[in-house]
Amino acid sequence: MMAAPRRIPWKSESKIKAQPQSGCRQKILGPSPRSDMIRSGVLPLLPFALHAGARGSRGKPNLDLGKSYFRLALFAGIMFGSMSTVAYCADGCGTILRGKIVVATLNRAPFVTLSANSHPVTLILDTGAERTVLTPTAAGRIGAQRPAIEFPRQLRGISGGLGSHEVELRSFAAGPVALPWHRVLVAPVTMAQVFATPLDGLLGADVLSDFDIDLDLAHHELKFYGKQTCPTAAPDWMQPYISLSTGLSRGEHLFFTVQLDGRPLTAFIDTGAQVTTISTAAARATGVTESVLFSDRPVTTQGIAAGPLSARLHRFAKLNVGPLVIANPEILVADVKVSEADMVLGIDFLLQRRLWLSYASRRVFLPNR
């Protein structure tokens, strides 16, 4: 059974746009000098590669760009800048845009290309991962070195744990954004298949939680903002939104209360999960019996640890996330191992929804629709 933390009632509010807090001043920043790197033709390649309508014999998108060229285009694309409004506040409120990069999604796997030790690395964007992880192959390729003082580390995932060790990066950046956390784990993680060969690892919450994060999968953008630390934190959005008050777990997960078929449960958003998933124990608490599950379609899923995980795809009546109502959601029911929540909202929940994570103010923002 998954032990859930104290449930935090959600609070919601609708706003047209986050306004600068009192004591703030605004400044318009011009285009980054790196903009010219892609205006000459690199960026237009990306939508073509990202949408890739043609499919191969196994139902996977066919990309006319080879893997290495696609990664090169993505790496060049993360360097772009644009006009942005920045609000500077002394009280920890207001939005300060540090930079933005391209996020691509293939086979329900969002991935980004960063720079590690001045080498491009392509990582799954995984808000459910406590730590950023490189595969042994990627760590060797970029020359990552083990630190002089190191502690044993166990990488935990919903399907189990993996042994790992730390490496120290000389440099780590997301486009123009210097990432302050340079220690990452090295482990043989199993990831969603995106290219013919595996990706280089996972970008986890240890790095993301140093910022406010604005994820817009529909427009292929991941923006890094300065931390908002005040209780009236708000996203830099024009569209109406809802605000969820959350707790922050030891694993850097922003957890909050949802209702599934009228039953309150604890959840967090996991962009590394391709499908929204609930523990078997929590599903039974909502009234799903063993015989009902047996009649549901069997599915085999995969966590970061080796070995498949058996699950059932069950259609529930209604999922409430704050004031948002999702009717008849199909959710995986599996014996997942997450001590901090009853369920995870996967990438299927976010494909058409923008997301703002404010780790320091412990709030999650979603569009009000």
PDB file of C-alpha atoms in Angstrom, residues 38-340:
ATOM      1  CA  ILE A  38      18.355  29.786 -35.334  1.00  0.00           C
ATOM      2  CA  ARG A  39      16.695  32.538 -37.324  1.00  0.00           C
ATOM      3  CA  SER A  40      18.814  31.542 -40.279  1.00  0.00           C
ATOM      4  CA  GLY A  41      16.958  28.253 -40.619  1.00  0.00           C
ATOM      5  CA  VAL A  42      17.595  25.805 -37.780  1.00  0.00           C
ATOM      6  CA  LEU A  43      14.354  26.440 -35.877  1.00  0.00           C
ATOM      7  CA  PRO A  44      12.005  25.909 -38.857  1.00  0.00           C
ATOM      8  CA  LEU A  45      13.275  22.314 -38.968  1.00  0.00           C
ATOM      9  CA  LEU A  46      11.862  21.623 -35.522  1.00  0.00           C
ATOM     10  CA  PRO A  47       8.086  21.799 -36.144  1.00  0.00           C
ATOM     11  CA  PHE A  48       8.590  19.547 -39.164  1.00  0.00           C
ATOM     12  CA  ALA A  49      10.418  16.999 -37.053  1.00  0.00           C
ATOM     13  CA  LEU A  50       8.115  17.347 -34.074  1.00  0.00           C
ATOM     14  CA  HIS A  51       4.831  16.861 -35.896  1.00  0.00           C
ATOM     15  CA  ALA A  52       6.104  14.116 -38.274  1.00  0.00           C
ATOM     16  CA  GLY A  53       2.727  12.941 -39.465  1.00  0.00           C
ATOM     17  CA  ALA A  54       3.883   9.881 -41.425  1.00  0.00           C
ATOM     18  CA  ARG A  55       4.120   6.661 -39.441  1.00  0.00           C
ATOM     19  CA  GLY A  56       6.196   3.580 -39.964  1.00  0.00           C
ATOM     20  CA  SER A  57       5.184  -0.047 -40.046  1.00  0.00           C
ATOM     21  CA  ARG A  58       5.177  -0.269 -36.237  1.00  0.00           C
ATOM     22  CA  GLY A  59       3.056   2.841 -35.780  1.00  0.00           C
ATOM     23  CA  LYS A  60       5.931   5.089 -34.749  1.00  0.00           C
ATOM     24  CA  PRO A  61       6.511   8.482 -36.362  1.00  0.00           C
ATOM     25  CA  ASN A  62       8.904   8.539 -39.301  1.00  0.00           C
ATOM     26  CA  LEU A  63      11.337  11.446 -39.127  1.00  0.00           C
ATOM     27  CA  ASP A  64      13.061  12.520 -42.299  1.00  0.00           C
ATOM     28  CA  LEU A  65      15.828  13.937 -40.141  1.00  0.00           C
ATOM     29  CA  GLY A  66      18.285  11.386 -38.790  1.00  0.00           C
ATOM     30  CA  LYS A  67      18.598  11.072 -35.036  1.00  0.00           C
ATOM     31  CA  SER A  68      21.890  12.940 -34.828  1.00  0.00           C
ATOM     32  CA  TYR A  69      20.637  15.774 -37.022  1.00  0.00           C
ATOM     33  CA  PHE A  70      17.398  16.022 -35.049  1.00  0.00           C
ATOM     34  CA  ARG A  71      19.302  16.248 -31.791  1.00  0.00           C
ATOM     35  CA  LEU A  72      21.618  18.865 -33.307  1.00  0.00           C
ATOM     36  CA  ALA A  73      18.628  20.930 -34.446  1.00  0.00           C
ATOM     37  CA  LEU A  74      17.020  20.592 -31.018  1.00  0.00           C
ATOM     38  CA  PHE A  75      20.279  21.600 -29.315  1.00  0.00           C
ATOM     39  CA  ALA A  76      20.539  24.669 -31.553  1.00  0.00           C
ATOM     40  CA  GLY A  77      16.872  25.449 -30.962  1.00  0.00           C
ATOM     41  CA  ILE A  78      17.237  25.684 -27.200  1.00  0.00           C
ATOM     42  CA  MET A  79      19.526  28.668 -27.585  1.00  0.00           C
ATOM     43  CA  PHE A  80      16.843  31.063 -28.816  1.00  0.00           C
ATOM     44  CA  GLY A  81      15.610  34.138 -26.937  1.00  0.00           C
ATOM     45  CA  SER A  82      12.663  36.479 -27.367  1.00  0.00           C
ATOM     46  CA  MET A  83      11.108  39.645 -26.037  1.00  0.00           C
ATOM     47  CA  SER A  84       9.840  39.126 -22.514  1.00  0.00           C
ATOM     48  CA  THR A  85       8.387  41.176 -19.681  1.00  0.00           C
ATOM     49  CA  VAL A  86      10.229  40.741 -16.408  1.00  0.00           C
ATOM     50  CA  ALA A  87       8.922  41.825 -13.014  1.00  0.00           C
ATOM     51  CA  TYR A  88      11.532  42.375 -10.323  1.00  0.00           C
ATOM     52  CA  CYS A  89      10.275  42.209  -6.735  1.00  0.00           C
ATOM     53  CA  ALA A  90      12.025  42.477  -3.417  1.00  0.00           C
ATOM     54  CA  ASP A  91       9.462  40.319  -1.617  1.00  0.00           C
ATOM     55  CA  GLY A  92       9.963  37.132  -3.645  1.00  0.00           C
ATOM     56  CA  CYS A  93       6.949  37.717  -5.905  1.00  0.00           C
ATOM     57  CA  GLY A  94       6.908  38.476  -9.603  1.00  0.00           C
ATOM     58  CA  THR A  95       8.147  36.583 -12.641  1.00  0.00           C
ATOM     59  CA  ILE A  96      11.732  36.808 -13.863  1.00  0.00           C
ATOM     60  CA  LEU A  97      12.309  34.884 -17.089  1.00  0.00           C
ATOM     61  CA  ARG A  98      15.763  33.285 -17.071  1.00  0.00           C
ATOM     62  CA  GLY A  99      15.441  31.622 -20.464  1.00  0.00           C
ATOM     63  CA  LYS A 100      13.571  29.038 -22.497  1.00  0.00           C
ATOM     64  CA  ILE A 101      14.335  25.924 -24.504  1.00  0.00           C
ATOM     65  CA  VAL A 102      12.552  23.637 -26.925  1.00  0.00           C
ATOM     66  CA  VAL A 103      10.731  20.604 -25.525  1.00  0.00           C
ATOM     67  CA  ALA A 104       9.735  17.923 -28.032  1.00  0.00           C
ATOM     68  CA  THR A 105       7.233  15.117 -27.496  1.00  0.00           C
ATOM     69  CA  LEU A 106       7.349  11.791 -29.317  1.00  0.00           C
ATOM     70  CA  ASN A 107       5.540   8.621 -28.240  1.00  0.00           C
ATOM     71  CA  ARG A 108       4.203  10.541 -25.210  1.00  0.00           C
ATOM     72  CA  ALA A 109       7.730  11.200 -24.005  1.00  0.00           C
ATOM     73  CA  PRO A 110       8.763  14.864 -23.552  1.00  0.00           C
ATOM     74  CA  PHE A 111      12.479  15.428 -24.003  1.00  0.00           C
ATOM     75  CA  VAL A 112      14.922  18.307 -24.009  1.00  0.00           C
ATOM     76  CA  THR A 113      18.523  18.772 -25.061  1.00  0.00           C
ATOM     77  CA  LEU A 114      20.852  20.362 -22.513  1.00  0.00           C
ATOM     78  CA  SER A 115      24.568  21.036 -22.366  1.00  0.00           C
ATOM     79  CA  ALA A 116      26.631  18.977 -19.911  1.00  0.00           C
ATOM     80  CA  ASN A 117      30.402  19.461 -19.840  1.00  0.00           C
ATOM     81  CA  SER A 118      29.899  21.392 -23.125  1.00  0.00           C
ATOM     82  CA  HIS A 119      28.368  18.295 -24.776  1.00  0.00           C
ATOM     83  CA  PRO A 120      24.711  17.982 -25.843  1.00  0.00           C
ATOM     84  CA  VAL A 121      22.688  15.459 -23.838  1.00  0.00           C
ATOM     85  CA  THR A 122      19.071  14.586 -24.629  1.00  0.00           C
ATOM     86  CA  LEU A 123      17.015  13.848 -21.524  1.00  0.00           C
ATOM     87  CA  ILE A 124      13.429  12.881 -20.744  1.00  0.00           C
ATOM     88  CA  LEU A 125      11.734  15.763 -18.909  1.00  0.00           C
ATOM     89  CA  ASP A 126      10.647  13.927 -15.766  1.00  0.00           C
ATOM     90  CA  THR A 127       9.012  15.905 -12.950  1.00  0.00           C
ATOM     91  CA  GLY A 128       8.403  12.585 -11.181  1.00  0.00           C
ATOM     92  CA  ALA A 129      12.119  11.782 -10.937  1.00  0.00           C
ATOM     93  CA  GLU A 130      13.679  12.954  -7.686  1.00  0.00           C
ATOM     94  CA  ARG A 131      17.153  13.204  -9.236  1.00  0.00           C
ATOM     95  CA  THR A 132      18.609  13.996 -12.646  1.00  0.00           C
ATOM     96  CA  VAL A 133      20.126  10.849 -14.116  1.00  0.00           C
ATOM     97  CA  LEU A 134      22.583  10.049 -16.897  1.00  0.00           C
ATOM     98  CA  THR A 135      23.021   6.622 -18.397  1.00  0.00           C
ATOM     99  CA  PRO A 136      26.494   5.091 -18.003  1.00  0.00           C
ATOM    100  CA  THR A 137      27.057   5.510 -21.753  1.00  0.00           C
ATOM    101  CA  ALA A 138      26.185   9.213 -21.678  1.00  0.00           C
ATOM    102  CA  ALA A 139      28.283   9.851 -18.561  1.00  0.00           C
ATOM    103  CA  GLY A 140      31.280   8.251 -20.231  1.00  0.00           C
ATOM    104  CA  ARG A 141      30.758  10.151 -23.485  1.00  0.00           C
ATOM    105  CA  ILE A 142      30.791  13.582 -21.803  1.00  0.00           C
ATOM    106  CA  GLY A 143      33.670  12.758 -19.455  1.00  0.00           C
ATOM    107  CA  ALA A 144      31.690  13.044 -16.186  1.00  0.00           C
ATOM    108  CA  GLN A 145      33.900  12.331 -13.167  1.00  0.00           C
ATOM    109  CA  ARG A 146      32.996  10.811  -9.818  1.00  0.00           C
ATOM    110  CA  PRO A 147      33.466  13.291  -6.946  1.00  0.00           C
ATOM    111  CA  ALA A 148      36.180  12.883  -4.327  1.00  0.00           C
ATOM    112  CA  ILE A 149      33.545  12.396  -1.611  1.00  0.00           C
ATOM    113  CA  GLU A 150      30.513  10.349  -2.577  1.00  0.00           C
ATOM    114  CA  PHE A 151      27.580   8.797  -0.765  1.00  0.00           C
ATOM    115  CA  PRO A 152      25.693   5.614  -1.748  1.00  0.00           C
ATOM    116  CA  ARG A 153      22.540   6.472  -3.674  1.00  0.00           C
ATOM    117  CA  GLN A 154      19.417   4.472  -4.441  1.00  0.00           C
ATOM    118  CA  LEU A 155      17.306   5.693  -7.339  1.00  0.00           C
ATOM    119  CA  ARG A 156      13.598   5.154  -6.648  1.00  0.00           C
ATOM    120  CA  GLY A 157      10.853   4.840  -9.230  1.00  0.00           C
ATOM    121  CA  ILE A 158       7.245   3.665  -9.336  1.00  0.00           C
ATOM    122  CA  SER A 159       8.359   0.186 -10.377  1.00  0.00           C
ATOM    123  CA  GLY A 160      11.224  -0.205  -7.914  1.00  0.00           C
ATOM    124  CA  GLY A 161      14.764   0.981  -7.213  1.00  0.00           C
ATOM    125  CA  LEU A 162      18.138   0.991  -8.933  1.00  0.00           C
ATOM    126  CA  GLY A 163      21.662   1.207  -7.626  1.00  0.00           C
ATOM    127  CA  SER A 164      23.484   4.340  -8.789  1.00  0.00           C
ATOM    128  CA  HIS A 165      26.477   6.570  -8.192  1.00  0.00           C
ATOM    129  CA  GLU A 166      27.119  10.297  -8.438  1.00  0.00           C
ATOM    130  CA  VAL A 167      29.163  12.277 -10.919  1.00  0.00           C
ATOM    131  CA  GLU A 168      30.170  15.929 -10.846  1.00  0.00           C
ATOM    132  CA  LEU A 169      29.638  18.010 -13.992  1.00  0.00           C
ATOM    133  CA  ARG A 170      32.008  20.853 -14.825  1.00  0.00           C
ATOM    134  CA  SER A 171      29.159  22.750 -16.488  1.00  0.00           C
ATOM    135  CA  PHE A 172      25.429  22.230 -16.894  1.00  0.00           C
ATOM    136  CA  ALA A 173      23.053  24.491 -18.828  1.00  0.00           C
ATOM    137  CA  ALA A 174      19.640  24.637 -20.487  1.00  0.00           C
ATOM    138  CA  GLY A 175      20.272  26.973 -23.401  1.00  0.00           C
ATOM    139  CA  PRO A 176      21.086  30.368 -21.838  1.00  0.00           C
ATOM    140  CA  VAL A 177      20.164  29.156 -18.331  1.00  0.00           C
ATOM    141  CA  ALA A 178      23.018  28.007 -16.108  1.00  0.00           C
ATOM    142  CA  LEU A 179      21.790  25.120 -13.958  1.00  0.00           C
ATOM    143  CA  PRO A 180      23.268  25.438 -10.456  1.00  0.00           C
ATOM    144  CA  TRP A 181      23.002  21.748  -9.510  1.00  0.00           C
ATOM    145  CA  HIS A 182      26.015  19.925 -10.994  1.00  0.00           C
ATOM    146  CA  ARG A 183      25.847  16.563  -9.213  1.00  0.00           C
ATOM    147  CA  VAL A 184      23.779  13.997 -11.069  1.00  0.00           C
ATOM    148  CA  LEU A 185      23.266  10.272 -10.735  1.00  0.00           C
ATOM    149  CA  VAL A 186      24.476   7.610 -13.126  1.00  0.00           C
ATOM    150  CA  ALA A 187      22.239   4.552 -13.450  1.00  0.00           C
ATOM    151  CA  PRO A 188      21.069   2.125 -16.176  1.00  0.00           C
ATOM    152  CA  VAL A 189      17.548   3.579 -16.294  1.00  0.00           C
ATOM    153  CA  THR A 190      14.908   2.209 -18.636  1.00  0.00           C
ATOM    154  CA  MET A 191      13.181   4.966 -20.600  1.00  0.00           C
ATOM    155  CA  ALA A 192      10.444   5.370 -23.169  1.00  0.00           C
ATOM    156  CA  GLN A 193      11.646   4.588 -26.698  1.00  0.00           C
ATOM    157  CA  VAL A 194      11.920   7.812 -28.698  1.00  0.00           C
ATOM    158  CA  PHE A 195      14.748   7.177 -31.132  1.00  0.00           C
ATOM    159  CA  ALA A 196      16.233   3.917 -32.379  1.00  0.00           C
ATOM    160  CA  THR A 197      18.843   4.192 -29.621  1.00  0.00           C
ATOM    161  CA  PRO A 198      18.205   5.183 -25.981  1.00  0.00           C
ATOM    162  CA  LEU A 199      18.232   8.766 -24.770  1.00  0.00           C
ATOM    163  CA  ASP A 200      20.886  10.019 -22.381  1.00  0.00           C
ATOM    164  CA  GLY A 201      18.878  10.091 -19.139  1.00  0.00           C
ATOM    165  CA  LEU A 202      16.294  12.021 -17.117  1.00  0.00           C
ATOM    166  CA  LEU A 203      15.984  15.691 -16.140  1.00  0.00           C
ATOM    167  CA  GLY A 204      14.555  15.496 -12.628  1.00  0.00           C
ATOM    168  CA  ALA A 205      13.091  17.634  -9.865  1.00  0.00           C
ATOM    169  CA  ASP A 206      16.452  18.328  -8.191  1.00  0.00           C
ATOM    170  CA  VAL A 207      17.280  20.657 -11.106  1.00  0.00           C
ATOM    171  CA  LEU A 208      13.757  21.863 -11.903  1.00  0.00           C
ATOM    172  CA  SER A 209      13.003  22.880  -8.303  1.00  0.00           C
ATOM    173  CA  ASP A 210      15.639  25.633  -8.458  1.00  0.00           C
ATOM    174  CA  PHE A 211      13.190  27.552 -10.672  1.00  0.00           C
ATOM    175  CA  ASP A 212       9.565  28.286 -11.399  1.00  0.00           C
ATOM    176  CA  ILE A 213       8.822  26.096 -14.427  1.00  0.00           C
ATOM    177  CA  ASP A 214       6.435  26.958 -17.283  1.00  0.00           C
ATOM    178  CA  LEU A 215       5.793  23.902 -19.490  1.00  0.00           C
ATOM    179  CA  ASP A 216       3.794  24.343 -22.699  1.00  0.00           C
ATOM    180  CA  LEU A 217       3.908  21.074 -24.623  1.00  0.00           C
ATOM    181  CA  ALA A 218       1.464  22.280 -27.287  1.00  0.00           C
ATOM    182  CA  HIS A 219       3.910  25.028 -28.279  1.00  0.00           C
ATOM    183  CA  HIS A 220       7.094  23.025 -27.578  1.00  0.00           C
ATOM    184  CA  GLU A 221       8.380  25.428 -24.916  1.00  0.00           C
ATOM    185  CA  LEU A 222       9.955  24.970 -21.504  1.00  0.00           C
ATOM    186  CA  LYS A 223      10.607  28.259 -19.683  1.00  0.00           C
ATOM    187  CA  PHE A 224      12.758  28.755 -16.607  1.00  0.00           C
ATOM    188  CA  TYR A 225      11.746  31.574 -14.248  1.00  0.00           C
ATOM    189  CA  GLY A 226      13.338  32.789 -11.046  1.00  0.00           C
ATOM    190  CA  LYS A 227      11.871  31.271  -7.885  1.00  0.00           C
ATOM    191  CA  GLN A 228       8.768  32.894  -6.480  1.00  0.00           C
ATOM    192  CA  THR A 229       8.804  32.458  -2.727  1.00  0.00           C
ATOM    193  CA  CYS A 230       5.745  34.435  -1.617  1.00  0.00           C
ATOM    194  CA  PRO A 231       2.253  32.989  -0.957  1.00  0.00           C
ATOM    195  CA  THR A 232       0.730  35.174  -3.705  1.00  0.00           C
ATOM    196  CA  ALA A 233       2.954  33.754  -6.464  1.00  0.00           C
ATOM    197  CA  ALA A 234       1.327  33.706  -9.907  1.00  0.00           C
ATOM    198  CA  PRO A 235       2.230  32.589 -13.440  1.00  0.00           C
ATOM    199  CA  ASP A 236       3.176  34.969 -16.234  1.00  0.00           C
ATOM    200  CA  TRP A 237       0.108  34.003 -18.295  1.00  0.00           C
ATOM    201  CA  MET A 238      -2.509  36.010 -20.170  1.00  0.00           C
ATOM    202  CA  GLN A 239      -5.053  33.163 -19.985  1.00  0.00           C
ATOM    203  CA  PRO A 240      -7.291  32.485 -16.946  1.00  0.00           C
ATOM    204  CA  TYR A 241      -5.882  29.860 -14.626  1.00  0.00           C
ATOM    205  CA  ILE A 242      -6.477  27.920 -11.449  1.00  0.00           C
ATOM    206  CA  SER A 243      -4.080  27.678  -8.531  1.00  0.00           C
ATOM    207  CA  LEU A 244      -3.570  24.524  -6.468  1.00  0.00           C
ATOM    208  CA  SER A 245      -1.976  24.787  -3.038  1.00  0.00           C
ATOM    209  CA  THR A 246       0.370  21.853  -2.541  1.00  0.00           C
ATOM    210  CA  GLY A 247       2.722  20.146  -0.177  1.00  0.00           C
ATOM    211  CA  LEU A 248       6.360  19.548  -1.089  1.00  0.00           C
ATOM    212  CA  SER A 249       7.663  16.054  -0.440  1.00  0.00           C
ATOM    213  CA  ARG A 250      11.220  15.021   0.369  1.00  0.00           C
ATOM    214  CA  GLY A 251      11.465  13.865  -3.232  1.00  0.00           C
ATOM    215  CA  GLU A 252      10.653  17.396  -4.500  1.00  0.00           C
ATOM    216  CA  HIS A 253       7.143  16.410  -5.614  1.00  0.00           C
ATOM    217  CA  LEU A 254       4.384  19.028  -5.413  1.00  0.00           C
ATOM    218  CA  PHE A 255       1.494  16.885  -4.163  1.00  0.00           C
ATOM    219  CA  PHE A 256      -2.136  17.930  -3.880  1.00  0.00           C
ATOM    220  CA  THR A 257      -5.588  16.471  -3.322  1.00  0.00           C
ATOM    221  CA  VAL A 258      -7.728  15.260  -6.228  1.00  0.00           C
ATOM    222  CA  GLN A 259     -11.030  13.397  -6.238  1.00  0.00           C
ATOM    223  CA  LEU A 260     -11.520  10.224  -8.234  1.00  0.00           C
ATOM    224  CA  ASP A 261     -15.106   8.958  -8.346  1.00  0.00           C
ATOM    225  CA  GLY A 262     -15.786  11.065  -5.256  1.00  0.00           C
ATOM    226  CA  ARG A 263     -12.856   9.671  -3.272  1.00  0.00           C
ATOM    227  CA  PRO A 264     -10.134  12.118  -2.107  1.00  0.00           C
ATOM    228  CA  LEU A 265      -6.649  10.983  -3.134  1.00  0.00           C
ATOM    229  CA  THR A 266      -3.181  12.492  -3.170  1.00  0.00           C
ATOM    230  CA  ALA A 267      -1.521  13.049  -6.545  1.00  0.00           C
ATOM    231  CA  PHE A 268       1.405  14.774  -8.204  1.00  0.00           C
ATOM    232  CA  ILE A 269       2.211  15.549 -11.843  1.00  0.00           C
ATOM    233  CA  ASP A 270       4.749  13.192 -13.411  1.00  0.00           C
ATOM    234  CA  THR A 271       5.832  14.127 -16.938  1.00  0.00           C
ATOM    235  CA  GLY A 272       7.909  10.948 -17.051  1.00  0.00           C
ATOM    236  CA  ALA A 273       4.746   8.804 -16.879  1.00  0.00           C
ATOM    237  CA  GLN A 274       3.190   8.295 -20.297  1.00  0.00           C
ATOM    238  CA  VAL A 275      -0.199   7.480 -18.770  1.00  0.00           C
ATOM    239  CA  THR A 276      -1.929   8.601 -15.563  1.00  0.00           C
ATOM    240  CA  THR A 277      -1.513   5.791 -13.023  1.00  0.00           C
ATOM    241  CA  ILE A 278      -3.121   4.881  -9.695  1.00  0.00           C
ATOM    242  CA  SER A 279      -2.025   2.298  -7.150  1.00  0.00           C
ATOM    243  CA  THR A 280      -4.081  -0.861  -6.861  1.00  0.00           C
ATOM    244  CA  ALA A 281      -4.828  -0.089  -3.205  1.00  0.00           C
ATOM    245  CA  ALA A 282      -6.126   3.394  -4.025  1.00  0.00           C
ATOM    246  CA  ALA A 283      -8.246   2.054  -6.886  1.00  0.00           C
ATOM    247  CA  ARG A 284      -9.868  -0.434  -4.528  1.00  0.00           C
ATOM    248  CA  ALA A 285     -10.593   2.426  -2.126  1.00  0.00           C
ATOM    249  CA  THR A 286     -12.658   4.076  -4.870  1.00  0.00           C
ATOM    250  CA  GLY A 287     -14.795   0.925  -5.185  1.00  0.00           C
ATOM    251  CA  VAL A 288     -12.984  -0.931  -7.972  1.00  0.00           C
ATOM    252  CA  THR A 289     -13.162  -4.628  -7.091  1.00  0.00           C
ATOM    253  CA  GLU A 290     -10.789  -7.407  -8.057  1.00  0.00           C
ATOM    254  CA  SER A 291     -13.376  -8.913 -10.398  1.00  0.00           C
ATOM    255  CA  VAL A 292     -13.903  -5.573 -12.152  1.00  0.00           C
ATOM    256  CA  LEU A 293     -10.168  -5.142 -12.619  1.00  0.00           C
ATOM    257  CA  PHE A 294      -9.900  -8.669 -13.992  1.00  0.00           C
ATOM    258  CA  SER A 295     -12.351  -7.738 -16.751  1.00  0.00           C
ATOM    259  CA  ASP A 296     -10.367  -4.584 -17.697  1.00  0.00           C
ATOM    260  CA  ARG A 297      -7.863  -4.613 -20.526  1.00  0.00           C
ATOM    261  CA  PRO A 298      -4.413  -5.840 -19.377  1.00  0.00           C
ATOM    262  CA  VAL A 299      -1.480  -3.549 -20.115  1.00  0.00           C
ATOM    263  CA  THR A 300       2.250  -3.959 -19.627  1.00  0.00           C
ATOM    264  CA  THR A 301       4.107  -0.815 -18.614  1.00  0.00           C
ATOM    265  CA  GLN A 302       7.696  -0.004 -17.769  1.00  0.00           C
ATOM    266  CA  GLY A 303       9.308   1.980 -14.967  1.00  0.00           C
ATOM    267  CA  ILE A 304      12.917   3.118 -14.666  1.00  0.00           C
ATOM    268  CA  ALA A 305      13.951  -0.254 -13.216  1.00  0.00           C
ATOM    269  CA  ALA A 306      14.385  -3.227 -15.483  1.00  0.00           C
ATOM    270  CA  GLY A 307      11.443  -5.535 -15.923  1.00  0.00           C
ATOM    271  CA  PRO A 308       7.846  -4.973 -17.061  1.00  0.00           C
ATOM    272  CA  LEU A 309       5.014  -3.992 -14.728  1.00  0.00           C
ATOM    273  CA  SER A 310       1.588  -5.567 -15.181  1.00  0.00           C
ATOM    274  CA  ALA A 311      -1.377  -3.194 -15.049  1.00  0.00           C
ATOM    275  CA  ARG A 312      -5.041  -2.866 -15.980  1.00  0.00           C
ATOM    276  CA  LEU A 313      -6.561   0.056 -17.880  1.00  0.00           C
ATOM    277  CA  HIS A 314      -9.729   1.037 -16.044  1.00  0.00           C
ATOM    278  CA  ARG A 315     -12.283   3.665 -17.004  1.00  0.00           C
ATOM    279  CA  PHE A 316     -13.403   5.701 -13.999  1.00  0.00           C
ATOM    280  CA  ALA A 317     -16.449   7.966 -13.934  1.00  0.00           C
ATOM    281  CA  LYS A 318     -14.873  11.307 -13.034  1.00  0.00           C
ATOM    282  CA  LEU A 319     -11.579  12.878 -11.989  1.00  0.00           C
ATOM    283  CA  ASN A 320     -11.594  16.281 -10.252  1.00  0.00           C
ATOM    284  CA  VAL A 321      -8.363  18.270 -10.179  1.00  0.00           C
ATOM    285  CA  GLY A 322      -9.356  21.394  -8.308  1.00  0.00           C
ATOM    286  CA  PRO A 323     -12.314  22.763 -10.271  1.00  0.00           C
ATOM    287  CA  LEU A 324     -11.253  20.894 -13.433  1.00  0.00           C
ATOM    288  CA  VAL A 325     -13.486  17.919 -14.241  1.00  0.00           C
ATOM    289  CA  ILE A 326     -12.250  15.092 -16.484  1.00  0.00           C
ATOM    290  CA  ALA A 327     -15.115  12.800 -17.425  1.00  0.00           C
ATOM    291  CA  ASN A 328     -14.606   9.058 -17.948  1.00  0.00           C
ATOM    292  CA  PRO A 329     -10.799   9.048 -17.646  1.00  0.00           C
ATOM    293  CA  GLU A 330      -8.894   5.874 -18.522  1.00  0.00           C
ATOM    294  CA  ILE A 331      -6.282   5.311 -15.814  1.00  0.00           C
ATOM    295  CA  LEU A 332      -3.699   2.571 -15.346  1.00  0.00           C
ATOM    296  CA  VAL A 333      -4.128   0.531 -12.183  1.00  0.00           C
ATOM    297  CA  ALA A 334      -0.858  -1.045 -11.057  1.00  0.00           C
ATOM    298  CA  ASP A 335       1.126  -2.026  -7.968  1.00  0.00           C
ATOM    299  CA  VAL A 336       3.266   1.098  -8.182  1.00  0.00           C
ATOM    300  CA  LYS A 337       5.737   2.027  -5.460  1.00  0.00           C
ATOM    301  CA  VAL A 338       5.299   5.701  -4.637  1.00  0.00           C
ATOM    302  CA  SER A 339       5.300   6.574  -0.947  1.00  0.00           C
ATOM    303  CA  GLU A 340       4.177  10.169  -1.475  1.00  0.00           C
TER     304      GLU A 340
END
